[in-house]
Coordinates of C-alpha atoms in Angstrom, one line a residue:
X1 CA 95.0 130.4 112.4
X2 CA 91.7 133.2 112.2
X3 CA 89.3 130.0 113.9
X4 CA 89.9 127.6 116.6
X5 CA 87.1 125.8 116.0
X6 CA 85.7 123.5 113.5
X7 CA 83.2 120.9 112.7
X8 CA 85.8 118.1 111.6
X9 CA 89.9 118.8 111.5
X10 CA 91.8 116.3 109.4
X11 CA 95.0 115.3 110.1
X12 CA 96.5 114.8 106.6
X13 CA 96.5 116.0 103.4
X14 CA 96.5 112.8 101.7
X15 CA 93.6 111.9 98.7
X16 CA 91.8 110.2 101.7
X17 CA 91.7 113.4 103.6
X18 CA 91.4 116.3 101.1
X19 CA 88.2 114.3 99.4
X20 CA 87.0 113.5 103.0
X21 CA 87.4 117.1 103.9
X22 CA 86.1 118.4 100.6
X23 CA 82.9 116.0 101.1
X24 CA 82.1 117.4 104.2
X25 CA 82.2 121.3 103.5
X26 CA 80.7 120.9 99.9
X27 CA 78.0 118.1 100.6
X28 CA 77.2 118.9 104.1
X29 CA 78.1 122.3 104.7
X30 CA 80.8 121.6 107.7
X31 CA 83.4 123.6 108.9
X32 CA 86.1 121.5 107.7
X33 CA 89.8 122.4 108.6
X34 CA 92.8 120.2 107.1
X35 CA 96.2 120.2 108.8
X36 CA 99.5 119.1 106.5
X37 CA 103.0 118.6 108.5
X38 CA 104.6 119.7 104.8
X39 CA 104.9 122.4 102.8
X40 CA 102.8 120.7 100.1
X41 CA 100.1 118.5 100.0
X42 CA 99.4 114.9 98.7
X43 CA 101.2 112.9 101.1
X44 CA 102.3 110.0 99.3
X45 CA 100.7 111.7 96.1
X46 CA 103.5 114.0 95.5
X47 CA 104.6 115.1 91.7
X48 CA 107.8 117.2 90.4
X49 CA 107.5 120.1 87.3
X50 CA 111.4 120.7 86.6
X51 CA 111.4 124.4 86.0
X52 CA 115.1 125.4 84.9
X53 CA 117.8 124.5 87.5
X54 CA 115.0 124.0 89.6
X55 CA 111.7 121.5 90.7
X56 CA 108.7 123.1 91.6
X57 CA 105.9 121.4 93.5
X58 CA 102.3 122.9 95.2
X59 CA 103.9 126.4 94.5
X60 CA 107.6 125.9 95.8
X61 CA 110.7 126.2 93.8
X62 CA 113.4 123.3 95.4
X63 CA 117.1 123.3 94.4
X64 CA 118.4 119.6 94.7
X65 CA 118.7 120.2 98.7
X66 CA 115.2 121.2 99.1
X67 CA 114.3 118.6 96.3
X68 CA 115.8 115.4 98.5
X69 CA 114.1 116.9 101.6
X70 CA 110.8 117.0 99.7
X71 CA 111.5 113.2 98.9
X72 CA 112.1 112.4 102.3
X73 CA 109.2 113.6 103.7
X74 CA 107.0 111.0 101.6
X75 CA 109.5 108.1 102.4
X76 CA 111.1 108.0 98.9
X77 CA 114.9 109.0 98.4
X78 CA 117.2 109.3 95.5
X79 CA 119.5 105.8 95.4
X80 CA 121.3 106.3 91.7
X81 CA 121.3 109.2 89.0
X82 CA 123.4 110.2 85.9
X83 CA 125.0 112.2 86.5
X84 CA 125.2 113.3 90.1
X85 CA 121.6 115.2 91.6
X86 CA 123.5 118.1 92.0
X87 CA 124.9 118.5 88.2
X88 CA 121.7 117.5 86.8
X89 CA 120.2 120.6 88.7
X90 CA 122.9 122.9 87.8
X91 CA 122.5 122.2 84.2
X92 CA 118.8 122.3 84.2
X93 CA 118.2 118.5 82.5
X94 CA 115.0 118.5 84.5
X95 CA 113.9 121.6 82.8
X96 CA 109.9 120.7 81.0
X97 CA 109.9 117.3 82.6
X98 CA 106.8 116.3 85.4
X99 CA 107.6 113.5 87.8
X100 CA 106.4 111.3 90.7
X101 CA 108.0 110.6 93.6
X102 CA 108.2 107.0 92.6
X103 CA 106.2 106.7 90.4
X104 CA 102.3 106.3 90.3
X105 CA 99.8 104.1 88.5
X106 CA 96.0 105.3 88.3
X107 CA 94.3 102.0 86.7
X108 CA 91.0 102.8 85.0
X109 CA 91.7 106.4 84.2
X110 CA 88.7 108.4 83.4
X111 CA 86.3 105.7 84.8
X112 CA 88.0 105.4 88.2
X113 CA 86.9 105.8 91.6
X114 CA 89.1 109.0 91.9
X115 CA 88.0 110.8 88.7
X116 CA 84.3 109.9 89.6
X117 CA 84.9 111.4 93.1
X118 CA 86.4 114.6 91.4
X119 CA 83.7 114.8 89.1
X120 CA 81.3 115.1 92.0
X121 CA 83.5 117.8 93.1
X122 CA 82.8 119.5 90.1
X123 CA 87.2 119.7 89.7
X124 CA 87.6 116.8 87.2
X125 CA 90.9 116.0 85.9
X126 CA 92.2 114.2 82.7
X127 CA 94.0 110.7 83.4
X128 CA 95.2 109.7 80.0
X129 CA 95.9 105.9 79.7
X130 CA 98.3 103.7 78.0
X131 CA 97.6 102.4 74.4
X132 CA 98.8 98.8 73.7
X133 CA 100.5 96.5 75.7
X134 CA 104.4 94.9 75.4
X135 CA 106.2 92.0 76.6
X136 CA 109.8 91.3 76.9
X137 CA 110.8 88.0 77.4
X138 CA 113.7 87.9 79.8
X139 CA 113.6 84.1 80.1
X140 CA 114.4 83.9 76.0
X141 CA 116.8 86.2 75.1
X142 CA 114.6 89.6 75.6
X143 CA 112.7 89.0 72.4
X144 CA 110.1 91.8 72.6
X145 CA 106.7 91.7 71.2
X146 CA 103.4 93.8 70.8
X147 CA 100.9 91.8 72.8
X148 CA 97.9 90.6 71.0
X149 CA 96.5 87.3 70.5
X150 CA 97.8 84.5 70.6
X151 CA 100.2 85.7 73.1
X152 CA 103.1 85.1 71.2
X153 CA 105.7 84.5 74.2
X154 CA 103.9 81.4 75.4
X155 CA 103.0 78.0 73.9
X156 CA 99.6 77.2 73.0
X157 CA 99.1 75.4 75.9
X158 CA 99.9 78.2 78.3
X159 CA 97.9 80.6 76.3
X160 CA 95.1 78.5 76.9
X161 CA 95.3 78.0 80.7
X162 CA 96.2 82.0 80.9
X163 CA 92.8 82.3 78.9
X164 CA 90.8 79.8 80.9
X165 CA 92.4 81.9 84.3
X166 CA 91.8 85.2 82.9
X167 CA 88.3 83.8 82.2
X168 CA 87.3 82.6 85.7
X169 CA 88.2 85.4 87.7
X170 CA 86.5 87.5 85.1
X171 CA 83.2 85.8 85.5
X172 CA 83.5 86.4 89.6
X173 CA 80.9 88.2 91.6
X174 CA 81.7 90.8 93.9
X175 CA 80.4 88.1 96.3
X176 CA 82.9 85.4 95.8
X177 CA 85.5 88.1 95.8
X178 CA 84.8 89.1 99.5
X179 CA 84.6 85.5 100.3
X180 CA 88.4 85.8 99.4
X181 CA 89.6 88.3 101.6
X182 CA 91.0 86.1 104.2
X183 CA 93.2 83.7 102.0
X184 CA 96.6 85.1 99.9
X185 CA 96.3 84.7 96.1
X186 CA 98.8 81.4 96.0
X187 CA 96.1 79.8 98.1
X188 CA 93.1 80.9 95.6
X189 CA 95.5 80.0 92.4
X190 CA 96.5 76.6 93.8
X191 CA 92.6 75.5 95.2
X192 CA 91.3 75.8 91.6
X193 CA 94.3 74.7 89.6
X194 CA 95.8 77.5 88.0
X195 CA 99.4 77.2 89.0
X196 CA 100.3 74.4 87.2
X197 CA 100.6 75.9 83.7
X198 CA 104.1 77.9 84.5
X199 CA 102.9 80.1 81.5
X200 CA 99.6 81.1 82.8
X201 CA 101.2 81.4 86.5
X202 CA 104.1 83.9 85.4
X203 CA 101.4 86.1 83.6
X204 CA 98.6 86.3 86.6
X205 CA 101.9 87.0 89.3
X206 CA 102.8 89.8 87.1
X207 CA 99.0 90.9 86.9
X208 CA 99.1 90.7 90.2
X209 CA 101.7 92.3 91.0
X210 CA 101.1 95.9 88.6
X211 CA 97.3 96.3 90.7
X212 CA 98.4 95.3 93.9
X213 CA 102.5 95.9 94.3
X214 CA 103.0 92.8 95.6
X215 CA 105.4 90.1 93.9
X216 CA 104.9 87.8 96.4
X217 CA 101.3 86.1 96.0
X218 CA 101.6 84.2 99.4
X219 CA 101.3 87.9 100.8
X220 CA 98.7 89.6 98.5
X221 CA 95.4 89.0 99.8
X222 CA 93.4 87.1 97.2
X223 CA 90.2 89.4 97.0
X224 CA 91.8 92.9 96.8
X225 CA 93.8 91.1 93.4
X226 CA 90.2 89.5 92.4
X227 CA 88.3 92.2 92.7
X228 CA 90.1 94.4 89.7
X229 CA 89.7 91.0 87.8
X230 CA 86.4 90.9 88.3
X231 CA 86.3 95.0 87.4
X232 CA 87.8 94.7 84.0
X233 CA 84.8 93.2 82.2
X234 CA 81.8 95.9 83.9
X235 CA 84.1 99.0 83.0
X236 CA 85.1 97.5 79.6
X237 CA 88.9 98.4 80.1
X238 CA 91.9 96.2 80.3
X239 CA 96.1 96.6 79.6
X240 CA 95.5 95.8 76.3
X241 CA 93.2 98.5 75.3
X242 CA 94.4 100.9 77.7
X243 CA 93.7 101.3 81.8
X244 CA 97.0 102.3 83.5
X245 CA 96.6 105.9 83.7
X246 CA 98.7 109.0 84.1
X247 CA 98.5 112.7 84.4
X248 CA 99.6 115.8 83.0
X249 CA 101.8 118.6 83.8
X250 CA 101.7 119.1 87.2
X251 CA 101.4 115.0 87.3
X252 CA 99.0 113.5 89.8
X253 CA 99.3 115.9 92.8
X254 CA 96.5 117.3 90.3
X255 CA 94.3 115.5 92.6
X256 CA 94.6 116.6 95.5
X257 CA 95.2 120.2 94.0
X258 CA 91.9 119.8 92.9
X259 CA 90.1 118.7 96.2
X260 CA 91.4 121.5 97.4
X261 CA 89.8 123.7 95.6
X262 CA 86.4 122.0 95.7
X263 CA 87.2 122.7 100.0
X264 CA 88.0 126.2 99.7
X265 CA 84.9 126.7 97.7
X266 CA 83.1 125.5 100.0
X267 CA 85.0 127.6 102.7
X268 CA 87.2 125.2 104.0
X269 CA 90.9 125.1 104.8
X270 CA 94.4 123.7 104.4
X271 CA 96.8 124.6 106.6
X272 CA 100.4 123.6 105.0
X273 CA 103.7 123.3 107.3
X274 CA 101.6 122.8 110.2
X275 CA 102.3 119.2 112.2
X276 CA 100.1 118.0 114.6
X277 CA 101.4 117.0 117.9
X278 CA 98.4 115.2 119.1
X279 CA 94.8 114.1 118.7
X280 CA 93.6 115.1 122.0
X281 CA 91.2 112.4 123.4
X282 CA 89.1 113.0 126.9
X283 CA 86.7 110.6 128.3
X284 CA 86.8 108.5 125.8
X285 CA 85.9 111.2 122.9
X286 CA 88.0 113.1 120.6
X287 CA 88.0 116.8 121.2
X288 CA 90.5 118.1 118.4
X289 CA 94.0 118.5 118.2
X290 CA 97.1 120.1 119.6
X291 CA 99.2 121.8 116.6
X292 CA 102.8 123.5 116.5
X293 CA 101.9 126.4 113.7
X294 CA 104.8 128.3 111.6
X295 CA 106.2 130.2 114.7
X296 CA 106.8 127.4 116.5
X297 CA 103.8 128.0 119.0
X298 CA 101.3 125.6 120.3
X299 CA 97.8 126.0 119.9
X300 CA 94.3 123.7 120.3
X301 CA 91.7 123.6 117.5
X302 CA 88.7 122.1 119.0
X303 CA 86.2 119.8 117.0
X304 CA 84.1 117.1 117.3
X305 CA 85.2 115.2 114.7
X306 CA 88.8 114.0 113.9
X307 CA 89.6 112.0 111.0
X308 CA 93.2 111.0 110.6
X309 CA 94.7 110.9 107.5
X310 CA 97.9 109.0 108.4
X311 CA 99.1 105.2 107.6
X312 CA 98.3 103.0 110.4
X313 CA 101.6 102.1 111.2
X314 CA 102.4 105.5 112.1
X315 CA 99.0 106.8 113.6
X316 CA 100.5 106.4 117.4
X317 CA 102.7 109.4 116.0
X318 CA 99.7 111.7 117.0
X319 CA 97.4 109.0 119.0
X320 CA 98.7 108.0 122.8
X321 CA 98.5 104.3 122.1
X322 CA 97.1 104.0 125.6
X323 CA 93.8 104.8 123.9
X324 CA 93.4 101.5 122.7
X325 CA 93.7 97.7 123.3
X326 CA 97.7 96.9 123.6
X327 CA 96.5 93.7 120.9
X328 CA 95.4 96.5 118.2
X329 CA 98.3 98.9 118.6
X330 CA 101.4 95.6 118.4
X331 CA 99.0 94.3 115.2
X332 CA 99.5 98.0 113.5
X333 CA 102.8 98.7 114.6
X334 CA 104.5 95.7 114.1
X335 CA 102.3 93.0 112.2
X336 CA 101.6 95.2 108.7
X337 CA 103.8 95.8 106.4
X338 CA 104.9 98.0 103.1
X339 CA 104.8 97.3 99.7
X340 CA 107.7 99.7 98.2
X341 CA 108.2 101.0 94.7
X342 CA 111.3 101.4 93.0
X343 CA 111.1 103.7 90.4
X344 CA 113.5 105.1 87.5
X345 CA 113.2 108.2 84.9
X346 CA 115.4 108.6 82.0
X347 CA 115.1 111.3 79.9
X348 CA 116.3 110.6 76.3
X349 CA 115.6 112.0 73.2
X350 CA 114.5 109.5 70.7
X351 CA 112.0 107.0 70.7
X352 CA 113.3 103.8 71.4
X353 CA 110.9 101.3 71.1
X354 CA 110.0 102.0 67.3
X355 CA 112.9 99.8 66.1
X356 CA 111.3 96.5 68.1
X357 CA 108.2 97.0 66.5
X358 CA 107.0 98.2 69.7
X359 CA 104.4 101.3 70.2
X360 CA 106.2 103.3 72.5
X361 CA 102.6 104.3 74.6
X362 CA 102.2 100.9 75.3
X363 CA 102.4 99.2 79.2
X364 CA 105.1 97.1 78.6
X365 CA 106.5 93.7 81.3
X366 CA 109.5 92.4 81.3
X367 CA 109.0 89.8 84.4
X368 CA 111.1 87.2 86.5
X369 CA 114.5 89.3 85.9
X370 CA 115.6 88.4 88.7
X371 CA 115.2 85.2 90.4
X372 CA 115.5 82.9 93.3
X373 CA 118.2 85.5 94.9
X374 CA 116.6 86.1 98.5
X375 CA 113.8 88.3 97.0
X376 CA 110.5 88.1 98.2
X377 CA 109.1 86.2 94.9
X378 CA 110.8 87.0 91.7
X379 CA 111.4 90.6 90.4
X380 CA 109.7 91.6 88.3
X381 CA 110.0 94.9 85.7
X382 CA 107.4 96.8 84.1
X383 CA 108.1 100.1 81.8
X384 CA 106.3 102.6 80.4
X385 CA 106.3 106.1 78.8
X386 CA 104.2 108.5 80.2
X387 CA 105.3 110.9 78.3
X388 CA 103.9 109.6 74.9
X389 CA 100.6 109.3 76.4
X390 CA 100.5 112.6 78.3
X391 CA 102.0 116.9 78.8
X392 CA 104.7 115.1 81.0
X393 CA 107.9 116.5 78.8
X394 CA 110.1 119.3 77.0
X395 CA 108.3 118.9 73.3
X396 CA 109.8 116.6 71.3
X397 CA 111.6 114.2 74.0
X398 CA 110.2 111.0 75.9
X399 CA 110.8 109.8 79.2
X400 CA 111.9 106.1 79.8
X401 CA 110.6 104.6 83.0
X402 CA 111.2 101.7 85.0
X403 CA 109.5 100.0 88.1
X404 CA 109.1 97.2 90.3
X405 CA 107.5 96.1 93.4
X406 CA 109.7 95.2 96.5
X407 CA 108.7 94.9 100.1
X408 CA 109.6 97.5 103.0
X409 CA 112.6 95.9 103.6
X410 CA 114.1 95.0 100.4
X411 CA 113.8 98.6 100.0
X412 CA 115.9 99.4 102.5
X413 CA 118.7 97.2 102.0
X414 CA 121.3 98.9 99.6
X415 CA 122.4 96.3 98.3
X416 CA 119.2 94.4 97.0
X417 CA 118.6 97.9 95.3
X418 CA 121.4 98.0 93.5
X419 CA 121.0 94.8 92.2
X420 CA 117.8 95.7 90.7
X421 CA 119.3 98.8 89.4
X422 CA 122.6 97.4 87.9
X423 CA 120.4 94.9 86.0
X424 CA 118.1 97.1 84.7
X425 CA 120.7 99.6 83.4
X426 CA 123.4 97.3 81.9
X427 CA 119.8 95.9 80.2
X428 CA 119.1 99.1 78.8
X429 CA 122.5 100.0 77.8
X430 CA 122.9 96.3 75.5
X431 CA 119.8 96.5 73.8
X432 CA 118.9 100.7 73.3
X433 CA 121.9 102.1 71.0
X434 CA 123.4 105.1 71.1
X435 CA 123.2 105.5 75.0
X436 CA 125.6 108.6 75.7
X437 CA 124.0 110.3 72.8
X438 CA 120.5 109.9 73.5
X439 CA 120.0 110.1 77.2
X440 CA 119.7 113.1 79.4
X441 CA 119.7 112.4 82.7
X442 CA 118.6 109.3 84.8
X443 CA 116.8 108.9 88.3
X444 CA 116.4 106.1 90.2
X445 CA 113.8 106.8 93.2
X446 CA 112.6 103.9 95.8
X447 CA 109.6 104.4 97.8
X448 CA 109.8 102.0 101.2
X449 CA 106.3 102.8 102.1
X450 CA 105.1 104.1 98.7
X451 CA 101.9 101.5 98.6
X452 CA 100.8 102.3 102.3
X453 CA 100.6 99.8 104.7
X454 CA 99.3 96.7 104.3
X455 CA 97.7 94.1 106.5
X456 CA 98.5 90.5 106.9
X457 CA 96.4 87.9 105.2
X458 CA 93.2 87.2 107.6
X459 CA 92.7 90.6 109.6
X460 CA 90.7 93.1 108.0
X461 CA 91.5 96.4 107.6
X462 CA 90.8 99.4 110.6
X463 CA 87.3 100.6 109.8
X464 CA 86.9 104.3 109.3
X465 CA 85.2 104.7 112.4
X466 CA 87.2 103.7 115.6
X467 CA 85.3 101.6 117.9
X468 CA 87.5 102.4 120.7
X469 CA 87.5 106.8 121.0
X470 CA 83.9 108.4 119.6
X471 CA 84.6 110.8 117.2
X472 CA 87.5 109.8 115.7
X473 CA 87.6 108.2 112.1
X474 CA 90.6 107.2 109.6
X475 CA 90.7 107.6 106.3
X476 CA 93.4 106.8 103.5
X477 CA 93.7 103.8 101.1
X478 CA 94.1 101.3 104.1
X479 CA 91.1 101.8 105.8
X480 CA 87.5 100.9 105.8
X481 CA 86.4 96.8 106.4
X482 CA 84.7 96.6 102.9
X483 CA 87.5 98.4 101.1
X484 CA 89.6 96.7 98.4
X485 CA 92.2 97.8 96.9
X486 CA 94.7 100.8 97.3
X487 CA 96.2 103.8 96.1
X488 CA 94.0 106.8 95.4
X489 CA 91.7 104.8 94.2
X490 CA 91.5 102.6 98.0
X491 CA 92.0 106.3 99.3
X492 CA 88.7 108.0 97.2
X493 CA 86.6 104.8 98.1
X494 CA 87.6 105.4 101.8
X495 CA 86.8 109.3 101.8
X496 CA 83.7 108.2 100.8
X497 CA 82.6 105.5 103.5
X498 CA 84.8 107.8 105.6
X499 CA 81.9 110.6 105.0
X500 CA 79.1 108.5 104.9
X501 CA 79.9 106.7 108.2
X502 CA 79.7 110.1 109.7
X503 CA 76.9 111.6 108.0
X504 CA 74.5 108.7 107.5
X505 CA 74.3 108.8 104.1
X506 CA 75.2 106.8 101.0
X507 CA 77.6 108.9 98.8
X508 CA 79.1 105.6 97.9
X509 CA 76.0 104.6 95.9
X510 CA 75.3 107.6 94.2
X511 CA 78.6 108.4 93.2
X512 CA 80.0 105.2 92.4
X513 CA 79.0 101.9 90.1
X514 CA 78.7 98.4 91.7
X515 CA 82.0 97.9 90.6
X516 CA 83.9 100.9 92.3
X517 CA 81.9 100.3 95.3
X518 CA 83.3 98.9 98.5
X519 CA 83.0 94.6 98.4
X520 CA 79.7 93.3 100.2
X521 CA 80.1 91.0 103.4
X522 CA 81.2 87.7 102.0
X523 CA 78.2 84.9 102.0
X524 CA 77.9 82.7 104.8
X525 CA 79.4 79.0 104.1
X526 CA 77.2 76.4 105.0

């Protein structure tokens, strides 16, 4: 490394870190260095370009060794394929196709908090959306239907109390959604009625469950769900029009890409394959960090500010817990927990939706699958092609993806994955004809960790600034007391406070509408 010392070192490459770091040299003029334990950058944010027998990603070629290596280091693994990883290399069936690792929703697309940041950037990307929305009714024989209204799946009745739901959390103030922060969604639902209609109930979980990646709405935290409720009528976007977004080829490592360059612009740096071994902490203070660089040698970049990029579960990886109160460090380490992504790809050639009257760009359920089998809530499925909507495939083909929300440790029990997976497949297989003829390849790819980590219902996120050692601020999709929600967009709402915290100013208002802001402090009850 040519400098040893810098303004502010980040420890993570994340969207949290790069647009904290790009922020800080553009904006401000800092000295900004960012320090990446992998050979690409993105953390979590990590996306696949199959390039003959090969996937590239952030300028590396992988066979299927390097590629399941790459997997692991963002928590995400291969758990089934068609046929096995190593044939589907060898004969190239990932060739023109761009992946996630695990898949990744961007709601609100162009009018997100993360295209808005990039914009200010001046590096904006494109973050196509889906165009209609479908419904398969696993409850009633998988009858599919293009949503419109009526919804035709549910009886008057229930389409009525879904309405009258949909309508009260619409009409909610950024107020009354902080207000909620402290109580799970069931608890919400149940104070103001709006479980009783099974209907109205199934739809909001599954709502619920594509924003926040939580099937279980005794563990979602009611405001981060009410606040995208409350969204959808100021940005004038919903499912139905179109607001889960993708990317093109390279997929959504785009953004981070793309911070990057807005950093180097402004002189900064990111340091790849370069793990730090600790924030070092004197008196109280953060003073830098202690890295291990390519050869293997130790050496000390000093700065005044550190900003850690890293989930809070796994911050004691670079920060002696020592530096803060024993309470704080067993809440973090053991108290929060994972929502999880389980993700499949299927290439195939034709599209398979036309015959069910079906547009195949649409955002398409298919909830309570499974049920009442030891899951946490029921499981529910949603599927979508990104490759109708978006440069995500060899010209001419379509991708076929599944995904559901499970917890941390559903994830990591074989067996409950499987189950999942088996259901899923056999599903596909009786109702899609012509299977052996018309799909490529298929990749099934959980994430444990692949929403961050989340925090149980009544204690607030960590604030970007630590109160405990001065200098030293966290950023990432789980930080920042008035943040809701998660993701990049969580992550480009924290850069933001992240930055402003720091500098004193108020990036979040001129960047951002009310709406993308972070929530106010909920009114006082009398």
């Amino acid at each position: 490394m040519a400098k040893k010392q810098y303004d502010a070192v980040v420890v993570g490459s994340g969207v949290g870190g790069c647009g904290a770091a790009a922020l800080l040299a553009k904006d401000h003029g800092k000295r900004v260095a960012v320090l990446e334990k992998s050979p690409h950058i993105g953390g979590r944010v990590a996306s696949y370009v199959g390039k003959g027998d090969k996937v590239a990603i952030d300028g590396q070629e992988l066979d299927h060794r390097g590629f399941m290596k790459s997997l692991a280091d963002t928590r995400c693994w291969v758990s089934y394929c068609e046929p096995d990883i190593k044939t589907i290399f060898a004969k190239g069936l990932l060739d023109g196709w761009t992946f996630e690792n695990g898949g990744h929703g961007l709601f609100w697309g162009n009018k997100s908090r993360v295209r808005l940041l990039l914009e200010h950037l001046g590096e904006p990307e494109d973050m196509p959306v889906n165009r209609g929305l479908g419904y398969v009714d696993a409850a009633k024989g998988f009858k599919m239907y293009q949503v419109g209204q009526p919804y035709p799946w549910q009886s008057e009745e229930g389409f009525k109390a879904t309405l009258s739901a949909l309508k009260q959390m619409g009409r909610l103030t950024m107020e009354e959604c902080a207000a909620a922060m402290d109580i799970d969604v069931q608890t919400w639902l149940e104070q103001r009625g709006l479980t009783e209609n099974e209907e109205a109930y199934t739809y909001l979980k599954v709502v619920m469950a594509c924003q926040n990646a939580m099937a279980e709405p005794r563990m979602a935290p009611a405001g981060d769900f009410l606040g995208y409720m409350a969204m959808a009528r100021d940005i004038g976007m919903n499912l139905h029009s179109g607001s889960v977004a993708t990317m093109n080829e390279p997929g959504c490592i785009a953004i981070p890409l793309a911070m990057e360059r807005a950093l180097n612009a402004a002189e900064g740096e990111v340091f790849r394959s370069t793990p730090v071994e600790e924030i070092i902490v004197e008196g109280g203070k953060a003073r830098g960090v202690m890295v291990r660089n390519k050869k293997g040698e130790f050496e000390t970049l000093e700065a005044e500010t550190v900003i850690c990029n890293i989930p809070p579960k796994h911050i004691f990886n670079v920060l002696h817990p020592r530096h803060f109160p024993a309470e704080w460090v067993d809440l973090l380490q053991t108290k929060f927990w994972s929502a999880g992504l389980l993700t499949a790809l299927i290439g195939i050639k034709d599209n398979v939706w036309d015959p069910f009257g079906i547009d195949e760009r649409s955002f398409i359920w298919m909830p309570g699958i499974i049920q009442h089998e030891g899951y946490i809530g029921a499981v529910d499925m949603v599927m979508w092609s990104m490759a109708a909507c978006a440069k995500r495939g060899p010209e001419g083909k379509r991708d076929f993806l599944f995904s559901t929300a499970l917890t941390d440790q559903e994830m990591r029990d074989p067996k409950k994955v499987m189950r999942v997976i088996n259901y899923c497949m056999d599903w596909f297989r009786r109702t899609f004809k012509g299977w052996k003829e018309n799909v490529e390849f298929v990749l099934w790819t959980p994430s444990d960790e692949a929403y961050g980590n989340w925090r149980p219902i009544g204690e607030t996120r960590p604030d970007v600034k630590s109160p405990y050692v001065d200098g030293l601020y966290f950023v990432g999709d789980q930080y920042g007391e008035r943040l809701w929600g998660g993701g990049v967009d969580g992550a480009s709402l924290s850069a933001i406070m992240c930055v402003d915290t720091i500098m004193g100013t108020d990036l979040e208002t001129e960047i951002y509408p009310h709406y993308h802001r972070g929530i106010p402090k909920a009114a006082a009850n009398w």
